[in-house]
Tab-separated table of C-alpha atoms and ligand atoms in Angstrom:
chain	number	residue	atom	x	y	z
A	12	UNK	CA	6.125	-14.998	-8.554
A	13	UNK	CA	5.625	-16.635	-5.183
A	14	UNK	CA	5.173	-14.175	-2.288
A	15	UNK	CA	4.866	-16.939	0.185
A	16	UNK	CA	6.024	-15.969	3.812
A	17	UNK	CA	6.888	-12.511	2.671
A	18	UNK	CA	5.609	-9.448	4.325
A	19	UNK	CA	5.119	-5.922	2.238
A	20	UNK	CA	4.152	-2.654	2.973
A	21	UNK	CA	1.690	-0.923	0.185
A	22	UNK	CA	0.905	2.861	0.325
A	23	UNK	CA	-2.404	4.272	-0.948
A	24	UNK	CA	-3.539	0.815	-0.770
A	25	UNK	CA	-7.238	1.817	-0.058
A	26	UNK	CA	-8.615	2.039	-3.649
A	27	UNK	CA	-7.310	1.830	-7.102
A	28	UNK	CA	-4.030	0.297	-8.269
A	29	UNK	CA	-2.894	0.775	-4.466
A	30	UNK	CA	-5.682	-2.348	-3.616
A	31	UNK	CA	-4.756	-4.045	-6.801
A	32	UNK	CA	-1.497	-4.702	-5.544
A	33	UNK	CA	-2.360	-5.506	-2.336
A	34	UNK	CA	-4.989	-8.436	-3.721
A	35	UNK	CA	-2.448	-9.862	-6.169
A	36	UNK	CA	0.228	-9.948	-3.141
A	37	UNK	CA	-2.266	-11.464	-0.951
A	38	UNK	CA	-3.335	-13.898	-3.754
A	39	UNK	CA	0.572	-15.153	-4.250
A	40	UNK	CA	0.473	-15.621	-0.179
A	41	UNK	CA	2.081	-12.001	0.941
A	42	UNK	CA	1.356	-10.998	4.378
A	43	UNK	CA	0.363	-6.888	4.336
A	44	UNK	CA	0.686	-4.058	5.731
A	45	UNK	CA	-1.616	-1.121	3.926
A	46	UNK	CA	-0.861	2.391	4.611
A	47	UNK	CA	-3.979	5.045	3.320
A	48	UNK	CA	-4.851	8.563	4.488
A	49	UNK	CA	-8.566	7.366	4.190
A	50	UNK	CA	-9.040	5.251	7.096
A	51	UNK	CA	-13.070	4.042	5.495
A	52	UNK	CA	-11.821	3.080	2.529
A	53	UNK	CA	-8.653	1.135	4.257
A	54	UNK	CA	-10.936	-0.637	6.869
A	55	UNK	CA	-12.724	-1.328	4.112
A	56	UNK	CA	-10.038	-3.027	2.001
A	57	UNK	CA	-8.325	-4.871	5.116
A	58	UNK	CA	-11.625	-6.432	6.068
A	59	UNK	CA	-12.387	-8.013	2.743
A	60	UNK	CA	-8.910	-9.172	2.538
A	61	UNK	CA	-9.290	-10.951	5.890
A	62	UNK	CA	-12.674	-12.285	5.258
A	63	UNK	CA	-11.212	-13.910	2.236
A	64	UNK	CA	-8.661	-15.285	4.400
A	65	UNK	CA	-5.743	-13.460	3.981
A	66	UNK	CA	-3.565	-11.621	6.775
A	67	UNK	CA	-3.427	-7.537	6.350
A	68	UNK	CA	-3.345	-4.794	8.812
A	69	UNK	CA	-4.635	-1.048	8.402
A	70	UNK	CA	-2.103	1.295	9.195
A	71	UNK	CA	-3.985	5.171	8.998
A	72	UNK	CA	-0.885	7.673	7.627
A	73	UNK	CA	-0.433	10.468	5.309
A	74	UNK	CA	2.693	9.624	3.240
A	75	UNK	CA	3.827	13.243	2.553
A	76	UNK	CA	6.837	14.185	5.774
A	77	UNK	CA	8.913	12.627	7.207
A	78	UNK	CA	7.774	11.852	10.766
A	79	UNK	CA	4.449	10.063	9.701
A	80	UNK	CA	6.348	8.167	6.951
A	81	UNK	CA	8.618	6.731	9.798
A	82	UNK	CA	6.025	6.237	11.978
A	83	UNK	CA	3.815	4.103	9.600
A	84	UNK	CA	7.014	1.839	8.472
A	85	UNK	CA	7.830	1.616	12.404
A	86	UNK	CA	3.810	0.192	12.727
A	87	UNK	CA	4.220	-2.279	9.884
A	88	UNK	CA	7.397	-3.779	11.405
A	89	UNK	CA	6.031	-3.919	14.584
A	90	UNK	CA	2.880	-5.729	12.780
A	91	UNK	CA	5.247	-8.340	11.413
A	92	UNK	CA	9.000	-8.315	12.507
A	93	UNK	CA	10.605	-7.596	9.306
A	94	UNK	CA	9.474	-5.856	6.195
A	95	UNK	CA	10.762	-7.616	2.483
A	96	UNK	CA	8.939	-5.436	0.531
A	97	UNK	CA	7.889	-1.760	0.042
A	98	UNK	CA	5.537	-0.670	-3.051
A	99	UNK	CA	5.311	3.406	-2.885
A	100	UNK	CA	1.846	3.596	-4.805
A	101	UNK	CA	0.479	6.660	-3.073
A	102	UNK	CA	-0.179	9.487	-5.746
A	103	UNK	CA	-2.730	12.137	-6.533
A	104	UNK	CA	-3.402	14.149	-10.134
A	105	UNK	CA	-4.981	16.962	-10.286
A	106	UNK	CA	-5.684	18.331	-13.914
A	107	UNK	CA	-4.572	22.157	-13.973
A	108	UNK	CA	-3.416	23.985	-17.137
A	109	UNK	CA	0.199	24.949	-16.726
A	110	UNK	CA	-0.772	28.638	-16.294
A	111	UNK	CA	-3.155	28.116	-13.351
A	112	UNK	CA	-1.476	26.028	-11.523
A	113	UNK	CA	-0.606	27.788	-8.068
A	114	UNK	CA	1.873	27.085	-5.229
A	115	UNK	CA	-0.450	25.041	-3.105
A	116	UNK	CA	-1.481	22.477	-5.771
A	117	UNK	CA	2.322	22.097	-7.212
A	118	UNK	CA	3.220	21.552	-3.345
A	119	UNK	CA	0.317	19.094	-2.672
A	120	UNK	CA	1.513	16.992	-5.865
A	121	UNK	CA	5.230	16.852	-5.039
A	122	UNK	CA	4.755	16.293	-1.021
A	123	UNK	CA	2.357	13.034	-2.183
A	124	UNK	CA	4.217	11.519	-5.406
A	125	UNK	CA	7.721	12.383	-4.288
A	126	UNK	CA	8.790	13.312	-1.062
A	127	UNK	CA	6.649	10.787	0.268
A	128	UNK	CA	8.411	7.908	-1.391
A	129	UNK	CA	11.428	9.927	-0.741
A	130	UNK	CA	10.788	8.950	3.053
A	131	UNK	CA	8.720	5.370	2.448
A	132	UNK	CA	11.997	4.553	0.722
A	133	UNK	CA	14.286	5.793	3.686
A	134	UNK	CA	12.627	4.187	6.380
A	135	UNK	CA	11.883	0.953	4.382
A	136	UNK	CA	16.406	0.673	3.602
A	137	UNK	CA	17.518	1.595	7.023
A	138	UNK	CA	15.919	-1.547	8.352
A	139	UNK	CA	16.450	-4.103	4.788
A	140	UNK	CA	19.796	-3.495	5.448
A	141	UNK	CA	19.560	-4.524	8.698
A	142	UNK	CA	17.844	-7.569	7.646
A	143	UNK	CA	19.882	-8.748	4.982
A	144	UNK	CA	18.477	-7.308	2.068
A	145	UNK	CA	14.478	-6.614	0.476
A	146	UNK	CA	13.015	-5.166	-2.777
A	147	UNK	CA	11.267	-1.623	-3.300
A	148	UNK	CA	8.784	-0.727	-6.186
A	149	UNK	CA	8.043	2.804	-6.547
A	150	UNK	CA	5.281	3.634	-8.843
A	151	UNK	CA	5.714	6.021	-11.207
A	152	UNK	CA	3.733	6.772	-14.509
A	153	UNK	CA	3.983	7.439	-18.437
A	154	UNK	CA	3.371	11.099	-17.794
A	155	UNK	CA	7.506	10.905	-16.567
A	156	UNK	CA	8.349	10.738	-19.805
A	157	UNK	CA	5.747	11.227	-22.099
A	158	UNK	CA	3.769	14.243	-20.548
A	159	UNK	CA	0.432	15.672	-20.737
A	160	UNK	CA	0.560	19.289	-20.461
A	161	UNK	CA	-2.467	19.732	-17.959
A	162	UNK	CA	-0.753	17.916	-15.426
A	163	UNK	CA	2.976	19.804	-15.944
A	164	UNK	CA	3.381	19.340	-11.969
A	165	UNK	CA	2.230	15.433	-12.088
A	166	UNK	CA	4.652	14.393	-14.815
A	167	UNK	CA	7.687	16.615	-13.647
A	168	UNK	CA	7.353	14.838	-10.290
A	169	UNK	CA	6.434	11.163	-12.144
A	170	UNK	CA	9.730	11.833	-13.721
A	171	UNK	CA	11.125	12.977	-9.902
A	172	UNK	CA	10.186	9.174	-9.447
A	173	UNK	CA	12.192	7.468	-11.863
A	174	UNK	CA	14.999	9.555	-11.104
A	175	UNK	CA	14.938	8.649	-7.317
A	176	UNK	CA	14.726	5.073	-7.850
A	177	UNK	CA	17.686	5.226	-9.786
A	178	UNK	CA	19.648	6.694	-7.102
A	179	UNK	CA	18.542	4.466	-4.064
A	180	UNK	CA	19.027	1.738	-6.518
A	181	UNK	CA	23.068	2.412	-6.854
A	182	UNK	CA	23.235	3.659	-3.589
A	183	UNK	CA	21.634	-0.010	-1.798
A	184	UNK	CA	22.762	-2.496	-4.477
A	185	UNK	CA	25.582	-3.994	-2.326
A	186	UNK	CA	23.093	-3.996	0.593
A	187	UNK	CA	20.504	-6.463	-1.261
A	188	UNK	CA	18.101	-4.585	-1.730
A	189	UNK	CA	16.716	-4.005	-5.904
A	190	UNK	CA	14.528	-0.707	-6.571
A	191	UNK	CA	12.820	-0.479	-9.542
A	192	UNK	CA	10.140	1.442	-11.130
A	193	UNK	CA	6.862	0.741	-12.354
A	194	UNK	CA	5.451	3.136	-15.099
A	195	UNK	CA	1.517	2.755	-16.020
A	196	UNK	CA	-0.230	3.945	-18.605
A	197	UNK	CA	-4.342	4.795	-18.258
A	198	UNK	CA	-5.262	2.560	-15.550
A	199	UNK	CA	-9.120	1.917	-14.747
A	200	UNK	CA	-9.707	3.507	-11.464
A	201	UNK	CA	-11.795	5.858	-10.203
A	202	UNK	CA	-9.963	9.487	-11.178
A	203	UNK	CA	-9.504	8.135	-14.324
A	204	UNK	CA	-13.206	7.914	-15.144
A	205	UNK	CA	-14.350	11.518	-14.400
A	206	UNK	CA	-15.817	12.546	-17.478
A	207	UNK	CA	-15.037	9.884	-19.693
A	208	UNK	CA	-11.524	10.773	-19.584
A	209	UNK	CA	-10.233	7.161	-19.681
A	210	UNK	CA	-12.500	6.149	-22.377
A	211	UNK	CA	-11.524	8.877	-24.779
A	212	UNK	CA	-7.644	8.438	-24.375
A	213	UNK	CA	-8.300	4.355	-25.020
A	214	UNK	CA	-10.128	5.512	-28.134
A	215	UNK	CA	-7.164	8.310	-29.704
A	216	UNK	CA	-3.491	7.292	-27.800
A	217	UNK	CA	-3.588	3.710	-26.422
A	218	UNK	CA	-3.067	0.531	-29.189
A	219	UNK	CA	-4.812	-1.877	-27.260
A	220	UNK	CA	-7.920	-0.083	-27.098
A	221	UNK	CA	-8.851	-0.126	-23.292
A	222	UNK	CA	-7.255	1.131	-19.760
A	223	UNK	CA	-5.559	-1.666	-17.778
A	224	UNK	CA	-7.613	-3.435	-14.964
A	225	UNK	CA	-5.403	-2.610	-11.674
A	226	UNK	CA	-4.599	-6.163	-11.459
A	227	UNK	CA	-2.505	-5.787	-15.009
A	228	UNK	CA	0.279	-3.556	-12.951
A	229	UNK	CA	-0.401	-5.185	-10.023
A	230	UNK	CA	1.327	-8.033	-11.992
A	231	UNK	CA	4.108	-6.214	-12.945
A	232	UNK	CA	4.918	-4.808	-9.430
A	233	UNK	CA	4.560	-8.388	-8.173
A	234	UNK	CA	7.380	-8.987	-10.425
A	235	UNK	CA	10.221	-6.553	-9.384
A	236	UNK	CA	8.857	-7.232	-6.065
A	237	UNK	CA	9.143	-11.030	-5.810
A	238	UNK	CA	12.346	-13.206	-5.776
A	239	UNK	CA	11.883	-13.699	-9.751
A	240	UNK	CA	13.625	-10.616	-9.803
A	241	UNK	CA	17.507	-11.170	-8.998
A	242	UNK	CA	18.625	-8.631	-11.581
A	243	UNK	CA	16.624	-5.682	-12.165
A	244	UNK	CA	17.371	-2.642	-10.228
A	245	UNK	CA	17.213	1.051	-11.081
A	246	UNK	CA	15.116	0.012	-14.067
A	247	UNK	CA	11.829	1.492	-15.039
A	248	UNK	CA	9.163	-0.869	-16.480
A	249	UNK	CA	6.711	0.162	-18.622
A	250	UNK	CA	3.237	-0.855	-18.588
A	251	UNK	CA	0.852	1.244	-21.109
A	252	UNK	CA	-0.655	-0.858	-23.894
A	253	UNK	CA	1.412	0.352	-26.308
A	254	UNK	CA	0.491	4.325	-25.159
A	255	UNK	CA	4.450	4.595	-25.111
A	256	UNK	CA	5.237	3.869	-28.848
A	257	UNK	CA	1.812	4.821	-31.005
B	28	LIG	P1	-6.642	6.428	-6.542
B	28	LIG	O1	-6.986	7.857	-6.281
B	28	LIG	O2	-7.695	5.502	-7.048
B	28	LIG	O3	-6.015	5.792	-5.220
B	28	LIG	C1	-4.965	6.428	-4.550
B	28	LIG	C2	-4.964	6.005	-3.101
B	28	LIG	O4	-3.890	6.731	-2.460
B	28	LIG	C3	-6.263	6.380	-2.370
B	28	LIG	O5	-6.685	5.308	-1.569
B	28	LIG	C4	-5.851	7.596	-1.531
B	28	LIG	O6	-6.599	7.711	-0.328
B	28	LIG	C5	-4.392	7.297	-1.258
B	28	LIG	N1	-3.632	8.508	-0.938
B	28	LIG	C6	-3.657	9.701	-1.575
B	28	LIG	N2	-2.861	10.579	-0.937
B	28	LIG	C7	-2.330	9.927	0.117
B	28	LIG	C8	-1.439	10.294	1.160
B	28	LIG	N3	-0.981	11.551	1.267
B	28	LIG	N4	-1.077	9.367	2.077
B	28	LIG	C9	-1.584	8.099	2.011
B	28	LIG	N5	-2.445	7.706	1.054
B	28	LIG	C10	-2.810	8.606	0.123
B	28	LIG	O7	-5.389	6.473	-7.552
B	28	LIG	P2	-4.837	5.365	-8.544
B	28	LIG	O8	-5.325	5.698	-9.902
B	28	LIG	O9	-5.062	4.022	-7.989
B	28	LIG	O10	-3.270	5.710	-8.523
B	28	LIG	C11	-2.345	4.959	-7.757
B	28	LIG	C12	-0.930	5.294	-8.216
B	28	LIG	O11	-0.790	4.968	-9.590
B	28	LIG	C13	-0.557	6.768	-8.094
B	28	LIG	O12	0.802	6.892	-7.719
B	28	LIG	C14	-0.763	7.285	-9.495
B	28	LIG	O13	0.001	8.434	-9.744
B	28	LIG	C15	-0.286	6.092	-10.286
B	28	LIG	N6	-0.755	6.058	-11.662
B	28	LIG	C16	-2.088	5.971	-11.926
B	28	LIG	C17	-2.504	5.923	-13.239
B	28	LIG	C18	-3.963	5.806	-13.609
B	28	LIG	O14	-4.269	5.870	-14.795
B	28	LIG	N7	-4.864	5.600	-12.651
B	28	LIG	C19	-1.565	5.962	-14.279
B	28	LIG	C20	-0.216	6.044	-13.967
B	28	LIG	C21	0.181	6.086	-12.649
C-alpha cells in the first residue's frame, strides 16, 4: 500500500479518524492536503506532520455547500497540481432520541455527512477525469446498516453514504476513478468517550472486546485508496470487530 508521490485530500482531518488517515498516508509517503472547520486543531495536526518530516498543508473549510467544498478542492490542487486521492471523513453525531430530534439538528447532520461528500466528491471527479483517473473513499459507518435508534438522523444519512458511493462509482468507472466505502464500527476518538460510551458498547456488542485505534481504519482507507486496489469500486468495507455479525 505504497502512497509514494501521491497527493490526497482528507476532510475533518484535524482530530480523530480524520488525522488517523492523514498519519498513515503520510507514513506510506502521501503528500496532503487537510481540510477542517477548526483551524487550531488543523494547524495543530499540519505542524506535527511537518516537524516529523512529512509535506501537508492546512486548508480552513466547512464541508457542508457547495461553494466552500469547491473552493477547498480548488486550494488543494493549487497546493499540489493534481489531486489522486479524496477521503470524505468529515462527520458529526449527535445523540437525540428519535422524538426530539428537531429540524436544525437533522439539517446539521445531513449538510456534514452527506451533502458535503456529495460536493467533496464532485469537485474531486471533475478534475480525476481530467487527469486520467484517481480513487475516492467516503467514510461511512455501521450505523448505515445496523442502526442505533438515538442517532435515527446519523444512520439514515450513514446509509445516504453508501448509497452515494455506489452511484459515483457506476457513474466514473470508465473514467478511472474507483469509489468505495469505508464502514467503522466504535472507533476510539474523542465523541466516542463521553461518558464511557465506547467502553460500554466494547463490553455488550463488539467481539473483540475494544474500539479500534484510528490507525485500524486508517488502514483500510489506505487500501481502497492506494494502487492495491484495481478492482473494488462501489463496495462498502466493513471494519467493526465483529460489531456487524454478534
Ligand atoms: P471527530 O469529531 O473526532 O473528528 C471529526 C473532525 O471533522 C473534526 O476535526 C471536526 O472539526 C471536523 N469537522 C466536523 N464538521 C466539519 C465540517 N463541517 N467541515 C470540516 N470539518 C468538519 O470524529 P471521528 O470520530 O474522528 O469521526 C470521523 C468520521 O468517522 C466521521 O465521518 C464519523 O461519522 C465516522 N465514524 C466514526 C465512528 C467512531 O466511532 N468514532 C464510527 C463510525 C464512523
Amino acid at each position: 500500500m505504497d502512497m509514494q508521490g501521491k497527493n490526497a485530500v482528507v476532510t475533518g482531518a484535524a482530530k480523530g479518524l480524520g488525522r488517523g488517515i492523514a498519519e498513515e498516508f503520510a507514513a506510506r509517503g502521501a503528500r496532503l492536503a487537510l481540510i477542517d472547520k477548526d483551524r487550531a486543531a488543523l494547524d495543530d495536526t499540519v505542524a506535527a506532520l511537518n516537524a516529523a518530516g512529512h509535506q501537508a498543508v492546512a486548508i480552513e473549510a466547512s464541508v457542508t455547500h457547495r461553494e466552500p467544498c469547491r473552493a477547498a478542492f480548488a486550494a488543494a490542487v493549487a497546493a499540489y497540481g493534481r489531486i489522486d486521492v479524496l477521503v470524505n471523513n468529515a462527520g458529526i453525531y449527535i445523540r437525540t432520541p428519535i422524538e426530539r430530534i428537531d429540524d436544525a439538528e437533522w439539517d446539521v447532520i445531513f449538510d456534514v455527512c452527506l451533502r458535503g461528500v456529495f460536493h467533496m466528491a464532485t469537485a474531486a471527479v471533475e478534475h480525476m477525469r481530467a487527469q486520467g483517473g484517481g480513487r475516492i473513499v467516503n467514510i461511512s459507518s455501521v450505523d448505515g446498516f445496523v442502526p442505533f435508534p438515538a442517532m435515527a438522523h446519523y444512520a439514515a444519512a450513514k446509509a445516504g453514504v453508501i448509497s452515494l458511493t455506489r452511484s459515483f462509482a457506476i457513474a466514473y468507472a470508465d473514467d478511472n476513478i474507483l469509489i468505495n466505502s469505508v464502514a467503522p464500527g466504535a472507533i476510539d476518538t474523542g465523541p466516542m468517550r463521553e461518558n464511557g460510551y465506547i467502553q460500554k458498547l466494547a463490553r455488550e456488542r463488539i467481539p473483540l472486546k475494544r474500539g479500534a485505534d484510528p490507525r485500524e481504519i486508517a488502514r483500510a482507507v489506505c487500501f481502497l485508496a492506494s494502487e492495491a486496489n484495481t478492482y473494488a469500486t462501489g463496495e462498502n468495507m466493513i471494519v467493526s470487530g465483529g460489531l456487524v455479525v454478534a
